[in-house]
Amino acid sequence: MREFSESYLERTREGMWDDSREALEPLALETRSRILDVGCGTGELSRVLREEAADDATVVGCDADLDLLAAAADRESAGDSIPVVAGDALKLPFPDDTFDLVICQALLINLPDPAAALEEFARVSTDLVAAVEPDNAAVEIDSSVESEDRLERRARRAYLAGVSTDVALGADAREAFERAGLEVCETRRYDHVRTVEPPYSEGALLAARRKAIGAGLADDRETMLSGALTESGYDDLRSAWREMGRDVIEQMESREYRREEAVPFFVVVGRV
């Protein structure tokens, strides 16, 4: 399974549910008493679940990455922490029927057998299982740097061709639910829109610097070369990518740079 850093999760998940939580309505969070967030990472979704659930509800985070769990614990204020437990999504460290809602966010796309994980979610749930999964093949970008959208689409195609899991799972997660023996109750779409505009955040400035040195592509080099992309094709892409990054920095210096990225997520809810 692909590993993620704390900074990556913060950059991709920060503010995801700030504009609307309507897509979470089928979870009936106000009626839940015990909720498990599998693959909780640094706890972004866990905190949303706690805010939406009843005051006396318990929300537990579970992740296999101990560093991410430590970061999740550190972010919580004293006396208001979400309990976190180390555990594998395919072998959760809980007895049968421990929770009435088990949920994950952007986890199934990184697993070779999503249905196997959902079967394990169902084992520890008395009622609902849910997944919030993106369709990474349908990301849309609008940028003031003319080449950015074209190069990101090119890089995305190369990555999708080389990755071993279904990172474009999205609404098709319902098929994994059905294979796991879950009754799909509802699927809702939610577009996570990330906007970069002046004044630029530290995260936006870091992302621009990473583009200018080709760091993001370097992280995914092995995956891209596992598909149809050749070494020379990768080198050409990275060269154009770095040039694009320099254009982004130049526009930032004149406060002209603007970018909007829309990532479609699908909330699939199933009943045990």
mmCIF file of N, CA, C and O in Angstrom, residues 5 16 67 81 96 98 107-108 114 117 123 139 142-143 150 163 166 168 170-172 181 190 215 250 255:
data_model
loop_
_atom_site.group_PDB
_atom_site.id
_atom_site.type_symbol
_atom_site.label_atom_id
_atom_site.label_comp_id
_atom_site.label_asym_id
_atom_site.label_seq_id
_atom_site.Cartn_x
_atom_site.Cartn_y
_atom_site.Cartn_z
ATOM 1 N N SER A 5 2.824 11.080 3.596
ATOM 2 C CA SER A 5 3.403 11.901 4.651
ATOM 3 C C SER A 5 2.330 12.772 5.283
ATOM 4 O O SER A 5 1.261 13.002 4.707
ATOM 5 N N MET A 16 -11.449 20.014 3.315
ATOM 6 C CA MET A 16 -12.262 19.263 2.364
ATOM 7 C C MET A 16 -13.754 19.428 2.620
ATOM 8 O O MET A 16 -14.542 19.520 1.685
ATOM 9 N N ASP A 67 3.394 7.004 12.624
ATOM 10 C CA ASP A 67 3.765 8.419 12.567
ATOM 11 C C ASP A 67 2.544 9.300 12.333
ATOM 12 O O ASP A 67 2.400 10.370 12.930
ATOM 13 N N SER A 81 -9.413 14.965 22.734
ATOM 14 C CA SER A 81 -8.732 14.158 21.728
ATOM 15 C C SER A 81 -9.626 13.036 21.206
ATOM 16 O O SER A 81 -10.539 12.575 21.885
ATOM 17 N N ASP A 96 -16.156 -8.313 16.822
ATOM 18 C CA ASP A 96 -17.333 -8.175 15.961
ATOM 19 C C ASP A 96 -18.309 -7.173 16.576
ATOM 20 O O ASP A 96 -18.462 -7.090 17.801
ATOM 21 N N THR A 98 -18.539 -3.945 17.016
ATOM 22 C CA THR A 98 -18.086 -2.939 17.982
ATOM 23 C C THR A 98 -18.661 -1.562 17.678
ATOM 24 O O THR A 98 -18.899 -0.761 18.587
ATOM 25 N N LEU A 107 -9.115 5.543 1.066
ATOM 26 C CA LEU A 107 -8.355 4.361 1.482
ATOM 27 C C LEU A 107 -8.474 3.243 0.458
ATOM 28 O O LEU A 107 -7.472 2.636 0.067
ATOM 29 N N LEU A 108 -9.689 2.958 0.011
ATOM 30 C CA LEU A 108 -9.911 1.825 -0.900
ATOM 31 C C LEU A 108 -9.126 1.976 -2.190
ATOM 32 O O LEU A 108 -8.707 0.969 -2.787
ATOM 33 N N PRO A 114 -10.284 -3.920 -2.500
ATOM 34 C CA PRO A 114 -11.169 -3.111 -1.653
ATOM 35 C C PRO A 114 -12.272 -3.918 -0.989
ATOM 36 O O PRO A 114 -12.641 -3.647 0.153
ATOM 37 N N ALA A 117 -11.321 -5.406 2.378
ATOM 38 C CA ALA A 117 -11.354 -4.431 3.467
ATOM 39 C C ALA A 117 -12.794 -4.168 3.901
ATOM 40 O O ALA A 117 -13.083 -4.085 5.108
ATOM 41 N N ARG A 123 -17.582 -6.683 9.432
ATOM 42 C CA ARG A 123 -17.460 -7.549 10.612
ATOM 43 C C ARG A 123 -17.570 -6.765 11.914
ATOM 44 O O ARG A 123 -18.177 -7.234 12.886
ATOM 45 N N VAL A 139 -10.219 14.592 -12.370
ATOM 46 C CA VAL A 139 -9.811 15.857 -11.754
ATOM 47 C C VAL A 139 -9.786 16.953 -12.811
ATOM 48 O O VAL A 139 -9.321 16.743 -13.936
ATOM 49 N N ASP A 142 -8.114 24.491 -13.432
ATOM 50 C CA ASP A 142 -8.168 25.772 -14.141
ATOM 51 C C ASP A 142 -7.046 26.634 -13.566
ATOM 52 O O ASP A 142 -7.072 26.985 -12.390
ATOM 53 N N SER A 143 -6.045 26.936 -14.378
ATOM 54 C CA SER A 143 -4.861 27.643 -13.887
ATOM 55 C C SER A 143 -4.534 28.836 -14.762
ATOM 56 O O SER A 143 -4.755 28.826 -15.981
ATOM 57 N N ARG A 150 -2.572 21.113 -18.952
ATOM 58 C CA ARG A 150 -2.143 20.123 -19.947
ATOM 59 C C ARG A 150 -1.096 19.179 -19.367
ATOM 60 O O ARG A 150 -1.185 17.954 -19.547
ATOM 61 N N VAL A 163 -0.068 2.720 -11.951
ATOM 62 C CA VAL A 163 -0.406 2.374 -10.571
ATOM 63 C C VAL A 163 -1.119 1.025 -10.534
ATOM 64 O O VAL A 163 -1.846 0.665 -11.458
ATOM 65 N N ASP A 166 -6.847 0.817 -8.074
ATOM 66 C CA ASP A 166 -7.819 1.618 -8.823
ATOM 67 C C ASP A 166 -7.990 2.982 -8.159
ATOM 68 O O ASP A 166 -8.894 3.199 -7.371
ATOM 69 N N ALA A 168 -8.953 5.584 -9.506
ATOM 70 C CA ALA A 168 -10.103 6.276 -10.083
ATOM 71 C C ALA A 168 -11.401 5.603 -9.651
ATOM 72 O O ALA A 168 -12.433 5.715 -10.316
ATOM 73 N N GLY A 170 -13.814 5.988 -7.287
ATOM 74 C CA GLY A 170 -14.976 6.859 -7.237
ATOM 75 C C GLY A 170 -16.278 6.137 -6.973
ATOM 76 O O GLY A 170 -16.407 5.317 -6.067
ATOM 77 N N ALA A 171 -17.274 6.398 -7.812
ATOM 78 C CA ALA A 171 -18.597 5.808 -7.646
ATOM 79 C C ALA A 171 -18.586 4.302 -7.859
ATOM 80 O O ALA A 171 -19.491 3.597 -7.395
ATOM 81 N N ASP A 172 -17.561 3.780 -8.550
ATOM 82 C CA ASP A 172 -17.485 2.336 -8.770
ATOM 83 C C ASP A 172 -17.207 1.573 -7.488
ATOM 84 O O ASP A 172 -17.221 0.329 -7.499
ATOM 85 N N GLY A 181 -20.833 -8.182 0.050
ATOM 86 C CA GLY A 181 -22.108 -8.595 0.624
ATOM 87 C C GLY A 181 -22.863 -7.489 1.325
ATOM 88 O O GLY A 181 -23.776 -7.763 2.112
ATOM 89 N N TYR A 190 -19.460 14.477 -4.167
ATOM 90 C CA TYR A 190 -19.031 15.721 -3.525
ATOM 91 C C TYR A 190 -17.737 16.162 -4.196
ATOM 92 O O TYR A 190 -16.771 15.401 -4.253
ATOM 93 N N ALA A 215 9.893 17.766 -7.988
ATOM 94 C CA ALA A 215 9.867 16.819 -6.869
ATOM 95 C C ALA A 215 8.654 15.900 -6.916
ATOM 96 O O ALA A 215 8.766 14.702 -6.628
ATOM 97 N N GLU A 250 6.965 32.625 -10.872
ATOM 98 C CA GLU A 250 7.029 33.977 -11.438
ATOM 99 C C GLU A 250 5.690 34.693 -11.285
ATOM 100 O O GLU A 250 5.645 35.875 -10.916
ATOM 101 N N ARG A 255 1.891 38.196 -7.882
ATOM 102 C CA ARG A 255 0.564 37.976 -7.302
ATOM 103 C C ARG A 255 -0.507 37.791 -8.377
ATOM 104 O O ARG A 255 -1.661 38.159 -8.192
#
